[in-house]
PDB file of C-alpha atoms and ligand atoms in Angstrom:
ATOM      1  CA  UNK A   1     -86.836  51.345 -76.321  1.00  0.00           C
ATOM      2  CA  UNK A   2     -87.981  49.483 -73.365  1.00  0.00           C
ATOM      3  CA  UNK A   3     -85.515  49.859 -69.541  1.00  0.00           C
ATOM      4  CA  UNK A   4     -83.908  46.040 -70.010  1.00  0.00           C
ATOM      5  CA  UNK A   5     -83.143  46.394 -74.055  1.00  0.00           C
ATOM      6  CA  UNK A   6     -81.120  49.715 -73.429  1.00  0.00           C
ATOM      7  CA  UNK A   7     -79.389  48.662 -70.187  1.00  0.00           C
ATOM      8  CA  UNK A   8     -78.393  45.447 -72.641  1.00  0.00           C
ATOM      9  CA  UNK A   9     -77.455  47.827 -75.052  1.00  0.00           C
ATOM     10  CA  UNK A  10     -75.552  49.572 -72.541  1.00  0.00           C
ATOM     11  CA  UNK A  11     -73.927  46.539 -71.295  1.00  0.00           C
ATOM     12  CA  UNK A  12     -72.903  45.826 -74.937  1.00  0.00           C
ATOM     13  CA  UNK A  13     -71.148  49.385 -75.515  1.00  0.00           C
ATOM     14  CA  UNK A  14     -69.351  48.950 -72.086  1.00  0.00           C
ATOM     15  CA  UNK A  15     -67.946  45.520 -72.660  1.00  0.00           C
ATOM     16  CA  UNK A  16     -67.100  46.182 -76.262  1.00  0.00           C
ATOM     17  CA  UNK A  17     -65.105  49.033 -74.722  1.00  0.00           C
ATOM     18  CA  UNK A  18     -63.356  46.891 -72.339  1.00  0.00           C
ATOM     19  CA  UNK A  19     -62.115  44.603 -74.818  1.00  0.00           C
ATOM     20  CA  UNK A  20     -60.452  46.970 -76.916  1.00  0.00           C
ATOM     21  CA  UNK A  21     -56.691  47.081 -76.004  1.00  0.00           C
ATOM     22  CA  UNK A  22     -55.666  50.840 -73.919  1.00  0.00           C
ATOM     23  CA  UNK A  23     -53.626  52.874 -76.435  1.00  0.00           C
ATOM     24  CA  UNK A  24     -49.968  53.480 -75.111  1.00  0.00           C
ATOM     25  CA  UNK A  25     -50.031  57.411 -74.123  1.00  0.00           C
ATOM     26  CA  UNK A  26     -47.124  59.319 -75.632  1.00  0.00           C
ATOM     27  CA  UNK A  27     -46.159  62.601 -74.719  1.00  0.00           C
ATOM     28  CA  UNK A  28     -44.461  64.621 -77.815  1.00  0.00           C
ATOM     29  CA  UNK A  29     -42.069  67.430 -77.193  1.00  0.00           C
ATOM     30  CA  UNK A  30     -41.502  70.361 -79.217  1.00  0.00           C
ATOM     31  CA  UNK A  31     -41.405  74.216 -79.731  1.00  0.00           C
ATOM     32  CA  UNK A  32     -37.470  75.075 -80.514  1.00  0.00           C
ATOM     33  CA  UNK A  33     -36.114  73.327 -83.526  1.00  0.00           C
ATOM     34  CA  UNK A  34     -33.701  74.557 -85.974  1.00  0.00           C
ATOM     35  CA  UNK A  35     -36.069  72.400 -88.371  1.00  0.00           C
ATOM     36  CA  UNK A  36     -39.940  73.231 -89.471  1.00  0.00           C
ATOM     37  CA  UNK A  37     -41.358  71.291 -86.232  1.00  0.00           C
ATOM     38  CA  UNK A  38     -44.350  72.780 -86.967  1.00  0.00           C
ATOM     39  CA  UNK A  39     -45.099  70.930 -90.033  1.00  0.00           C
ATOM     40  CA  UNK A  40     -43.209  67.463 -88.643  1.00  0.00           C
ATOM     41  CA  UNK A  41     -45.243  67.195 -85.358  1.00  0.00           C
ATOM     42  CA  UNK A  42     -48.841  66.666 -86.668  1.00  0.00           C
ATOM     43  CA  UNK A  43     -46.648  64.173 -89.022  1.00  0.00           C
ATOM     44  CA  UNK A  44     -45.257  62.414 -86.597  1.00  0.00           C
ATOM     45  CA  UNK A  45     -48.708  62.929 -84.532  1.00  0.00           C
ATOM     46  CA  UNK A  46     -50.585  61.322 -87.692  1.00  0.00           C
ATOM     47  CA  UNK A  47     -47.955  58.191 -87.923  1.00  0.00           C
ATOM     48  CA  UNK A  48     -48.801  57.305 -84.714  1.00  0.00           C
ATOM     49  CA  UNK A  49     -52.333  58.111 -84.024  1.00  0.00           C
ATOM     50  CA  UNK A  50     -53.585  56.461 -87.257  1.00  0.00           C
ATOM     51  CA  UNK A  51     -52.076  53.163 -86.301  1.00  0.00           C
ATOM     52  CA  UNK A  52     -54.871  52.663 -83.456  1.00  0.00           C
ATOM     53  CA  UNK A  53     -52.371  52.191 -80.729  1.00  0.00           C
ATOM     54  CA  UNK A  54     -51.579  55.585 -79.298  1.00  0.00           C
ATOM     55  CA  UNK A  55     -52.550  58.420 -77.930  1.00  0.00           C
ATOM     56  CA  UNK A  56     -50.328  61.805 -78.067  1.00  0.00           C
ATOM     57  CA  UNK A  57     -50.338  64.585 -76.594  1.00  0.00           C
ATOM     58  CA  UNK A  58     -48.037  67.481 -77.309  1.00  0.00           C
ATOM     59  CA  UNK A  59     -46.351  69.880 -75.081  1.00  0.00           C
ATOM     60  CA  UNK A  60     -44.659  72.836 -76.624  1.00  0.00           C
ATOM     61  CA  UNK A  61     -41.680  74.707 -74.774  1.00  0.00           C
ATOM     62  CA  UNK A  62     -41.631  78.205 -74.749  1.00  0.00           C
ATOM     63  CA  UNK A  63     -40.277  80.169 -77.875  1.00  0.00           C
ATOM     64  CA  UNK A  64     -36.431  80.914 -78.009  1.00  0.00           C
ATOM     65  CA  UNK A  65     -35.391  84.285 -75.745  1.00  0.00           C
ATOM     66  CA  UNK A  66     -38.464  83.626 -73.408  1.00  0.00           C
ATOM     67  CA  UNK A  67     -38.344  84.551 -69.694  1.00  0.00           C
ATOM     68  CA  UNK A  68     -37.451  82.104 -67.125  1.00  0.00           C
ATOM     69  CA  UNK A  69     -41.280  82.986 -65.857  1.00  0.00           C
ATOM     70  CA  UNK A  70     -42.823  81.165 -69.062  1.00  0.00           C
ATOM     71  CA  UNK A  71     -39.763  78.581 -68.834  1.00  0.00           C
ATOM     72  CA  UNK A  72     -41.429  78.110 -65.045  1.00  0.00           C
ATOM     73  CA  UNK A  73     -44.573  77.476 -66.373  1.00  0.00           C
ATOM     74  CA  UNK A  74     -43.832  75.102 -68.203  1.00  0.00           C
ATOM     75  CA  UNK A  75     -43.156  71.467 -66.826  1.00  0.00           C
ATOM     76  CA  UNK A  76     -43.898  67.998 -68.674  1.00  0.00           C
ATOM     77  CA  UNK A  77     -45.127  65.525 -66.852  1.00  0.00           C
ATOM     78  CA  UNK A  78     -43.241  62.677 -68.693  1.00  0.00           C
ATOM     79  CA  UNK A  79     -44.323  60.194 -65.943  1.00  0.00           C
ATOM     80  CA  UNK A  80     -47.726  60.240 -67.002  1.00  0.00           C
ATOM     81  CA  UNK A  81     -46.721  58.752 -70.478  1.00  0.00           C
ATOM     82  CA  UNK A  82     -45.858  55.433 -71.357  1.00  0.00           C
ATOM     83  CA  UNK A  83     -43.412  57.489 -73.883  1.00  0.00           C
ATOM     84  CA  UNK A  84     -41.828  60.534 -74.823  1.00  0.00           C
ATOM     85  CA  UNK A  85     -41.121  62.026 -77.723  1.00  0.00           C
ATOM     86  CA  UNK A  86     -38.774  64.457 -78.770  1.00  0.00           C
ATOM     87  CA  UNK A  87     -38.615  66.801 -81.609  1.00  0.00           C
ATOM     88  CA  UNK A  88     -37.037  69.140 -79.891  1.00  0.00           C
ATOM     89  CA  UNK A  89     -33.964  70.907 -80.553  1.00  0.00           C
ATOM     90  CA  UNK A  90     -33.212  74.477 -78.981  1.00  0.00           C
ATOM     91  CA  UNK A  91     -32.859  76.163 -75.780  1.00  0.00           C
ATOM     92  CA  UNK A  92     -31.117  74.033 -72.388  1.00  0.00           C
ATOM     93  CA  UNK A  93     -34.389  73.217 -70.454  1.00  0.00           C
ATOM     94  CA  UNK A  94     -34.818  74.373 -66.748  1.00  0.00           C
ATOM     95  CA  UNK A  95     -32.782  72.003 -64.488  1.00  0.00           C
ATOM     96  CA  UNK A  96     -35.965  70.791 -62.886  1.00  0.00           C
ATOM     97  CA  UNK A  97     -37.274  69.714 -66.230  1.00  0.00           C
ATOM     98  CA  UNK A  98     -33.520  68.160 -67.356  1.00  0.00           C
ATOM     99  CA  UNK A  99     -33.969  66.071 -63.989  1.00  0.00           C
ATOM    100  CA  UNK A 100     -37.378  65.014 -64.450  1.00  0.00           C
ATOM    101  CA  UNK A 101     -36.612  63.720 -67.502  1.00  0.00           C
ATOM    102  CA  UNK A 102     -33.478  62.258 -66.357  1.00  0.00           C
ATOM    103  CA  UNK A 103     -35.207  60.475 -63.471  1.00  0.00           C
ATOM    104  CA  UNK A 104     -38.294  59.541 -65.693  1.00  0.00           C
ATOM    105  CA  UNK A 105     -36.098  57.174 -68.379  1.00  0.00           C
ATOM    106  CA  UNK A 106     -33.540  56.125 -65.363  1.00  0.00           C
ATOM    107  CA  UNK A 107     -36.751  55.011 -63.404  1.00  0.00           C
ATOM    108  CA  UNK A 108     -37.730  52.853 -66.674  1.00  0.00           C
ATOM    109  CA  UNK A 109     -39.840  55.592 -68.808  1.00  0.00           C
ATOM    110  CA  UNK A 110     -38.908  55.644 -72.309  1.00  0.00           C
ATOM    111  CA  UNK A 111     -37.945  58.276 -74.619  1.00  0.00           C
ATOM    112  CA  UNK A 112     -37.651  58.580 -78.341  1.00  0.00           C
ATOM    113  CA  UNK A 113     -35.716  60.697 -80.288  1.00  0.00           C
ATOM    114  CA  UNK A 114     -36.089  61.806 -83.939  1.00  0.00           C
ATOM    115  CA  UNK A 115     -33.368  63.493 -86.317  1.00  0.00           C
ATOM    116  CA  UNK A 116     -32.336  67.022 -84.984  1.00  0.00           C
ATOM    117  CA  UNK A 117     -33.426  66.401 -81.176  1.00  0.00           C
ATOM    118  CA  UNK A 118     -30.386  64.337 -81.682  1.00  0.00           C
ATOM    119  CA  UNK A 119     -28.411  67.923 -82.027  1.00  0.00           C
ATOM    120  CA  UNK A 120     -29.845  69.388 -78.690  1.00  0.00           C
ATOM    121  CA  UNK A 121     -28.362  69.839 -75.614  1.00  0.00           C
ATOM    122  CA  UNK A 122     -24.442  68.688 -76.212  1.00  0.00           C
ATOM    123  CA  UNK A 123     -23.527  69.412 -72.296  1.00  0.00           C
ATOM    124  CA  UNK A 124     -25.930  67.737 -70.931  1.00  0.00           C
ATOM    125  CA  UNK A 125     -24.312  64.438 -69.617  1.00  0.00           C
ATOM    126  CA  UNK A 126     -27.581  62.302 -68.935  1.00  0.00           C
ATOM    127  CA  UNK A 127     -29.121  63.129 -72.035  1.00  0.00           C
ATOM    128  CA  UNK A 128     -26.207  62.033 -73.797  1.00  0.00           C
ATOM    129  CA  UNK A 129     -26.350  59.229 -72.342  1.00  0.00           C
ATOM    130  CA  UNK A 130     -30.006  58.586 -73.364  1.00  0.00           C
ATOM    131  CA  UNK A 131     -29.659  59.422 -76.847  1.00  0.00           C
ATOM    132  CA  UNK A 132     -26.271  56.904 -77.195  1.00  0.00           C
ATOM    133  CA  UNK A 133     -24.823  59.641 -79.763  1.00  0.00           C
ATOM    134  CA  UNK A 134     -25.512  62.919 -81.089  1.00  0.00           C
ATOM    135  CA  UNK A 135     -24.069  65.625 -83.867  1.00  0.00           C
ATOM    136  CA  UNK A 136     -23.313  69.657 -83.547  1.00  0.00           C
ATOM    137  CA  UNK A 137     -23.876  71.243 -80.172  1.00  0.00           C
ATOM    138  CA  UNK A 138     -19.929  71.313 -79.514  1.00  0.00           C
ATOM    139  CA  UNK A 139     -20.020  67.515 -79.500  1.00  0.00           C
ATOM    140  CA  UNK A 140     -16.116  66.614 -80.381  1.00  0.00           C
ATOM    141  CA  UNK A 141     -14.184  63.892 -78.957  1.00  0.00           C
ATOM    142  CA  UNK A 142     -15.192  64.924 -75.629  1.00  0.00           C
ATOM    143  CA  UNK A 143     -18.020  63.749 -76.123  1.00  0.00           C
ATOM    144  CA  UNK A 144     -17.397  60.316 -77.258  1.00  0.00           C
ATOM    145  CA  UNK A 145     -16.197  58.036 -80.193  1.00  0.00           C
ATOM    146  CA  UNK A 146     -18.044  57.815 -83.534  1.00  0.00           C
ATOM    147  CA  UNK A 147     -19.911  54.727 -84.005  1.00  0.00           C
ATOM    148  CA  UNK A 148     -20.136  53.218 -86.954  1.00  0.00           C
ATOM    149  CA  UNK A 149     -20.231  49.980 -89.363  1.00  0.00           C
ATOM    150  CA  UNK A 150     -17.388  49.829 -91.592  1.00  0.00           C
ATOM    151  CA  UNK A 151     -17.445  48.024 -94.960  1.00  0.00           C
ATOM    152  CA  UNK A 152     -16.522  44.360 -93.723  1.00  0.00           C
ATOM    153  CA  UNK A 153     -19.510  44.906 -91.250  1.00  0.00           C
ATOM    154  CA  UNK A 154     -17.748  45.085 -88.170  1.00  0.00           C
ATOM    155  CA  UNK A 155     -18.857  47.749 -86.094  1.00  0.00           C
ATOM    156  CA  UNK A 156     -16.321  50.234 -85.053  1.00  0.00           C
ATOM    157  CA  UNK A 157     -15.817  52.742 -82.284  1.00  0.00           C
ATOM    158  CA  UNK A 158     -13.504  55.300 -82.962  1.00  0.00           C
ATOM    159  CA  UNK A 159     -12.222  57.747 -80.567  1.00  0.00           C
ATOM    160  CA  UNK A 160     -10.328  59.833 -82.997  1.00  0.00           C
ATOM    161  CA  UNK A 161     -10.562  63.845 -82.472  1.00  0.00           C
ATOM    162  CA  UNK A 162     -13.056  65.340 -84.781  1.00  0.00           C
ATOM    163  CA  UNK A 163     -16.391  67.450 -84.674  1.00  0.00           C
ATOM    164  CA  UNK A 164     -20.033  65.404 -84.036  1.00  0.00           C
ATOM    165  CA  UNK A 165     -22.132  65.868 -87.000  1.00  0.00           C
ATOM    166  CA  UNK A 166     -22.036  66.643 -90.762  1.00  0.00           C
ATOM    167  CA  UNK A 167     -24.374  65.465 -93.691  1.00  0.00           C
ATOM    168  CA  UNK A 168     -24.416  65.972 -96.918  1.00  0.00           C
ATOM    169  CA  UNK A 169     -26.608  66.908 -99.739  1.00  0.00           C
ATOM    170  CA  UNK A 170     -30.296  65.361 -99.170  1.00  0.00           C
ATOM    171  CA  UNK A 171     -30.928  62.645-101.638  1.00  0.00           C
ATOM    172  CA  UNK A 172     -33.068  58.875-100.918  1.00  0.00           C
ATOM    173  CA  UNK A 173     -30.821  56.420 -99.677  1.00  0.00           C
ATOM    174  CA  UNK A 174     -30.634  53.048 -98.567  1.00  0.00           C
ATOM    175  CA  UNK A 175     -31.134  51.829 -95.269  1.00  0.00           C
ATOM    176  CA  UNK A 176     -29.649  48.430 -94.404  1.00  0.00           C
ATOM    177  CA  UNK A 177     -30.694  46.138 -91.882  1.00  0.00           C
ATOM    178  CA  UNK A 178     -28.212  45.079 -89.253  1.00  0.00           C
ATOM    179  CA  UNK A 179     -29.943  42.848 -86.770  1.00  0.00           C
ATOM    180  CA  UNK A 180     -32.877  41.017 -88.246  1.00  0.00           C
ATOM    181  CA  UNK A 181     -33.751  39.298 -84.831  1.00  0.00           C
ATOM    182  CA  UNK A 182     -35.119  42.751 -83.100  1.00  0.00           C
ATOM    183  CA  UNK A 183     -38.612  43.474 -83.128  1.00  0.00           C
ATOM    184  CA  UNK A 184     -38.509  46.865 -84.431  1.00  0.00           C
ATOM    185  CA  UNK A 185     -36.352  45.448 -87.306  1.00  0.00           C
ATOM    186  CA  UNK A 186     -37.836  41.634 -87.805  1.00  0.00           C
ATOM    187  CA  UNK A 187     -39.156  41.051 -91.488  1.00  0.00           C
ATOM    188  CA  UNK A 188     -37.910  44.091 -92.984  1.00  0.00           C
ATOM    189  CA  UNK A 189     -36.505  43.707 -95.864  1.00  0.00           C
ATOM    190  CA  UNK A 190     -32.418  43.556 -95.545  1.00  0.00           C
ATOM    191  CA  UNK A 191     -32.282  47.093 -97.212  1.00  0.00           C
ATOM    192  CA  UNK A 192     -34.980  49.015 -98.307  1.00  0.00           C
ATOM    193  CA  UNK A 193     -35.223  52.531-100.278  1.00  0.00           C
ATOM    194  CA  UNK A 194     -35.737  55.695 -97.950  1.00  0.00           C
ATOM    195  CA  UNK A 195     -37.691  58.761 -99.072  1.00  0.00           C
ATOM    196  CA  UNK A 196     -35.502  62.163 -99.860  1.00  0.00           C
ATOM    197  CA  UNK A 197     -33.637  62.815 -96.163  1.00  0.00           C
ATOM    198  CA  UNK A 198     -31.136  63.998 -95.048  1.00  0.00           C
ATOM    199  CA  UNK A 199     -28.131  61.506 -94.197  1.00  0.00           C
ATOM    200  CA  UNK A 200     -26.939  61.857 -91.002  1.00  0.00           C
ATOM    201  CA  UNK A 201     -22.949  61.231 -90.632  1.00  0.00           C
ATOM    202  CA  UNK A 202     -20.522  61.301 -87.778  1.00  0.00           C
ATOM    203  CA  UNK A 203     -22.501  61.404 -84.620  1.00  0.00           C
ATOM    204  CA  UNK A 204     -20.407  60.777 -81.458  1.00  0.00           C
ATOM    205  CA  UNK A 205     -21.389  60.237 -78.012  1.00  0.00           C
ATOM    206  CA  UNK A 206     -20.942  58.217 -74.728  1.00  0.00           C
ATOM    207  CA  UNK A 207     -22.338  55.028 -76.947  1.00  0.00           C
ATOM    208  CA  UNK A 208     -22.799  53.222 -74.043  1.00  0.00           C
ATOM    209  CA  UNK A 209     -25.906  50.384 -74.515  1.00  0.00           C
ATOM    210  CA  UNK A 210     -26.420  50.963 -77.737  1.00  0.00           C
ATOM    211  CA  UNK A 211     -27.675  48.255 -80.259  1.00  0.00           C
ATOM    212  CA  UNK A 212     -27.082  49.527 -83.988  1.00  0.00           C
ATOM    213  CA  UNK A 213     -30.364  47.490 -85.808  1.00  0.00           C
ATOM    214  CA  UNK A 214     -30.070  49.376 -88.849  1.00  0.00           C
ATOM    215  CA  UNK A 215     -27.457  51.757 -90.908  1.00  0.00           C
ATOM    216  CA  UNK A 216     -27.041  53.466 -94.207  1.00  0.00           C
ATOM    217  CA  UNK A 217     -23.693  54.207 -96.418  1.00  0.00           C
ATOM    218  CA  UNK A 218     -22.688  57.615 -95.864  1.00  0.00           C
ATOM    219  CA  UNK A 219     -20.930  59.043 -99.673  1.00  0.00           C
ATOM    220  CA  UNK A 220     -19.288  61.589 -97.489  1.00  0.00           C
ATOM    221  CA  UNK A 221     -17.961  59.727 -94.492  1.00  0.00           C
ATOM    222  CA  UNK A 222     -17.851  56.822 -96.478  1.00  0.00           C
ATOM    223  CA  UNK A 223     -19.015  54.513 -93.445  1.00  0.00           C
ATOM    224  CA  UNK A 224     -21.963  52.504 -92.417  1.00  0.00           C
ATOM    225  CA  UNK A 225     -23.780  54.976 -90.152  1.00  0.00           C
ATOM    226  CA  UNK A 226     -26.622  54.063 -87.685  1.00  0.00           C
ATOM    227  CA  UNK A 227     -30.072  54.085 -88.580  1.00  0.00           C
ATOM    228  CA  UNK A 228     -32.210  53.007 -86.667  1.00  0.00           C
ATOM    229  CA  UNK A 229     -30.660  52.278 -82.604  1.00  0.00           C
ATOM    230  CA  UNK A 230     -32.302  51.341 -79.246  1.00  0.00           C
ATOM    231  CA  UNK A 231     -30.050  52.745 -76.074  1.00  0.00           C
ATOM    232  CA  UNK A 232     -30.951  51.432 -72.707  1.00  0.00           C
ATOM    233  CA  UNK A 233     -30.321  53.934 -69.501  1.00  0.00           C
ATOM    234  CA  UNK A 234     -30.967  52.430 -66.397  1.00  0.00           C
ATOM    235  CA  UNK A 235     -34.628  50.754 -66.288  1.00  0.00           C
ATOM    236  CA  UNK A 236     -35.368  52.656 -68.915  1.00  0.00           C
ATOM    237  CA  UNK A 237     -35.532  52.104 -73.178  1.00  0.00           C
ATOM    238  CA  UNK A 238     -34.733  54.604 -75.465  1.00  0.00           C
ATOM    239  CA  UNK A 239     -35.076  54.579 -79.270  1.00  0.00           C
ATOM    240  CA  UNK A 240     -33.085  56.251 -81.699  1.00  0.00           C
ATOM    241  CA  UNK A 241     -33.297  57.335 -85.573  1.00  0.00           C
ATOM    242  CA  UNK A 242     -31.375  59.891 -86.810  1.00  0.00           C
ATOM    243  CA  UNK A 243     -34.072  60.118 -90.135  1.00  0.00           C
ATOM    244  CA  UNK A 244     -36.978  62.579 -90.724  1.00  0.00           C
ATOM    245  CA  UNK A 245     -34.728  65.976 -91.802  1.00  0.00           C
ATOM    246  CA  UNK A 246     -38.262  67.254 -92.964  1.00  0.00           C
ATOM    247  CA  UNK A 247     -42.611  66.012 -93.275  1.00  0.00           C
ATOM    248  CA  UNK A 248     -41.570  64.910 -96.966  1.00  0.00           C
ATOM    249  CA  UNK A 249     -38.709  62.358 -95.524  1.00  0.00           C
ATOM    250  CA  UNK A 250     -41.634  61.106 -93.002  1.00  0.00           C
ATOM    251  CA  UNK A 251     -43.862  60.257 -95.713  1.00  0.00           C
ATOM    252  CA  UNK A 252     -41.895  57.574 -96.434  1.00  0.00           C
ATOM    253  CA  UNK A 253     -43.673  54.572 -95.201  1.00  0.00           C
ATOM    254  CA  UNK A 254     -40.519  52.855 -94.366  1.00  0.00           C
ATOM    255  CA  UNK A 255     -39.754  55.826 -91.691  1.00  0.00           C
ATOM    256  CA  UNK A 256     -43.158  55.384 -90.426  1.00  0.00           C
ATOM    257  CA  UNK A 257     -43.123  52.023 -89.600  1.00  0.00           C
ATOM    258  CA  UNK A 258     -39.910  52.696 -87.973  1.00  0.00           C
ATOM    259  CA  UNK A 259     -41.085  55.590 -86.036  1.00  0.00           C
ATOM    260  CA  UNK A 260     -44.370  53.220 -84.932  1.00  0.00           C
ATOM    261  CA  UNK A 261     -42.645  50.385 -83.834  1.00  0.00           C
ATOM    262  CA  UNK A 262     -39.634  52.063 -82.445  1.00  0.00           C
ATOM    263  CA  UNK A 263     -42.375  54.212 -79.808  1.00  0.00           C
ATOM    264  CA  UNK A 264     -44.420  51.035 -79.423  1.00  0.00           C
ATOM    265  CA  UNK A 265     -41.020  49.106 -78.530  1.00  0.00           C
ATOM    266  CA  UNK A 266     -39.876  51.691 -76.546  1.00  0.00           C
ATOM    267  CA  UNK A 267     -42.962  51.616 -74.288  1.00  0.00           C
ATOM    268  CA  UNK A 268     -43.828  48.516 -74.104  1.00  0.00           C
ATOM    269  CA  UNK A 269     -40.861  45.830 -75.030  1.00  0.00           C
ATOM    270  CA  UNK A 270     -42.509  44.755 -78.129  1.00  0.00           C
ATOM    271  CA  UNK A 271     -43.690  45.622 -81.433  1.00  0.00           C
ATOM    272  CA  UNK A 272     -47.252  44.605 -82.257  1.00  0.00           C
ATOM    273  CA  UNK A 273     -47.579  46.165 -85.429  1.00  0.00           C
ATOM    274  CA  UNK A 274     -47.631  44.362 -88.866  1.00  0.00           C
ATOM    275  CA  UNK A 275     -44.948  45.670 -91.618  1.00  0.00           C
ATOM    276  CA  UNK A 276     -47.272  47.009 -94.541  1.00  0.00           C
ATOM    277  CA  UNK A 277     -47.627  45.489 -98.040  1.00  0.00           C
ATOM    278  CA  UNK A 278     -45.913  48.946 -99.607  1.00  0.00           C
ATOM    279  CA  UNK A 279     -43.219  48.978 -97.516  1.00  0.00           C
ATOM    280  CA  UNK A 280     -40.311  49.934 -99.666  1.00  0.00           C
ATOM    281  CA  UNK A 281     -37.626  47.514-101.311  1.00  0.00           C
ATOM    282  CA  UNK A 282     -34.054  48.111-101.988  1.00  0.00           C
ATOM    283  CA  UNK A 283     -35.158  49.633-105.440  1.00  0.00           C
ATOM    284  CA  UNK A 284     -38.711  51.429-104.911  1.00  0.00           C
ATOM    285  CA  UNK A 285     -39.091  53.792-102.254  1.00  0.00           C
ATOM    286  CA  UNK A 286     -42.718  53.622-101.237  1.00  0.00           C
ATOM    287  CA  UNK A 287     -44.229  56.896 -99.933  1.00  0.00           C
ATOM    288  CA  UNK A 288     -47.610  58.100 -98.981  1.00  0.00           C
TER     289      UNK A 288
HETATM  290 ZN1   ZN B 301     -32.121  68.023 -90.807  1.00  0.00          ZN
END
């Protein structure tokens, strides 16, 4: 190849590569979970990698009983990220970490959390804050009220004394659409079928900022529980689903368009993606 065809050629790779849209860098956060995070995080690493638009990279915390040496080792640098991740659900991070985070979503970083990382870290004010609501942990009335639709679709916040957290038996179930005029939620269907899960009922937290888009009839609290939520805190956006008990519930195509445009929203403001052809209906749930 002669000098001026391969610097065209050259000038053809690097403008082709200019062109092409940066992916949105996510940071993923793992390593204690009372759940298999092992098999969920290349899951939830696959939903979002194979959608072209981001890049993740995962940090994993120390094991459980580790010393506060390997704790000091290790120290996320969440404002590298357009977005962080978290399915994480064990040990109270070092206070440097908690603040990091803290300051990162405050300072308008954006956080995402999935099913049990919902569960961690009940004393920890800000984060409650973050995640809107949240289940075990010693969560009680303390904590905050239950939020919840009831069945004339009026959303309800109830301060009555009671535990955070309970679900029952794992089963598909139907999620419901509450505000159609979201991005993460426009042109779903109003209720679609969800792959096996587990049903998440009860949560309770500061609920301050938080939009309910989505919810799904609880048989044992018999209310309208939240789906799929955004939360802001500060500058900062935050996006919430309490689904994805196990990698079988995020096979479900509906939870992974969910779990796409719920990062993409959270780090950017707006959802780019298209919903997909099998996305589920209110009778077929649609998995891959
Ligand atoms: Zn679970």
């Amino acid at each position: 190849m002669n000098y001026l065809k391969s610097l065209s050629l050259l000038f053809i790779v690097f403008s082709s590569v200019n062109v092409l849209p940066a992916k949105i860098r996510v940071l993923l956060i793992d390593g204690q979970n009372n759940h298999n995070w092992k098999a969920t995080t290349p899951v939830m690493v696959d939903i979002l990698e194979s959608s072209g638009s981001f890049k993740v990279t995962v940090s994993t915390s120390p094991p459980k009983k580790s010393e506060a040496a390997a704790w000091a080792k290790w120290n996320p640098k969440f404002n590298s990220y357009a977005v962080t991740v978290s399915n994480y659900n064990g040990e109270m991070w070092p206070k440097e970490v908690q603040d990091n985070l803290t300051n990162y979503v405050k300072g308008g970083g954006s956080f995402v959390v999935v099913h049990a990382a919902n569960n961690a870290f009940g004393q920890w004010k800000e984060y409650n804050q973050m995640i809107g609501l949240g289940g075990w942990g010693g969560r009680n009335e303390k904590s905050g009220p239950y939020l919840f639709y009831n069945d004339l679709g009026k959303l309800v916040r109830d301060p009555r004394p009671g535990r955070g957290g309970s679900h029952g038996p794992q089963s598909e179930f139907i999620v419901q659409v509450r505000d159609f005029k979201h991005s993460i939620t426009k042109g779903m269907p109003q209720k679609w079928l969800h792959s096996k899960d587990e049903l998440y009922d009860s949560l309770r937290g500061p609920a301050e900022k938080v939009k309910i888009l989505a919810t799904a009839y609880s048989e044992k609290s018999k209310k309208h529980e939240p789906m799929i939520m955004t939360i802001s805190y500060g500058k900062g956006r935050v996006f919430h689903t309490p689904m994805g008990h196990a990698d079988y519930s995020m096979k479900c195509i509906g939870f992974q368009e969910v779990l796409r445009r719920g990062t993409e929203w959270a780090a950017t403001g707006q959802v780019t993606s298209e919903l997909p052809l099998d996305f589920p209906t209110e009778r077929k749930v649609s998995s891959q």
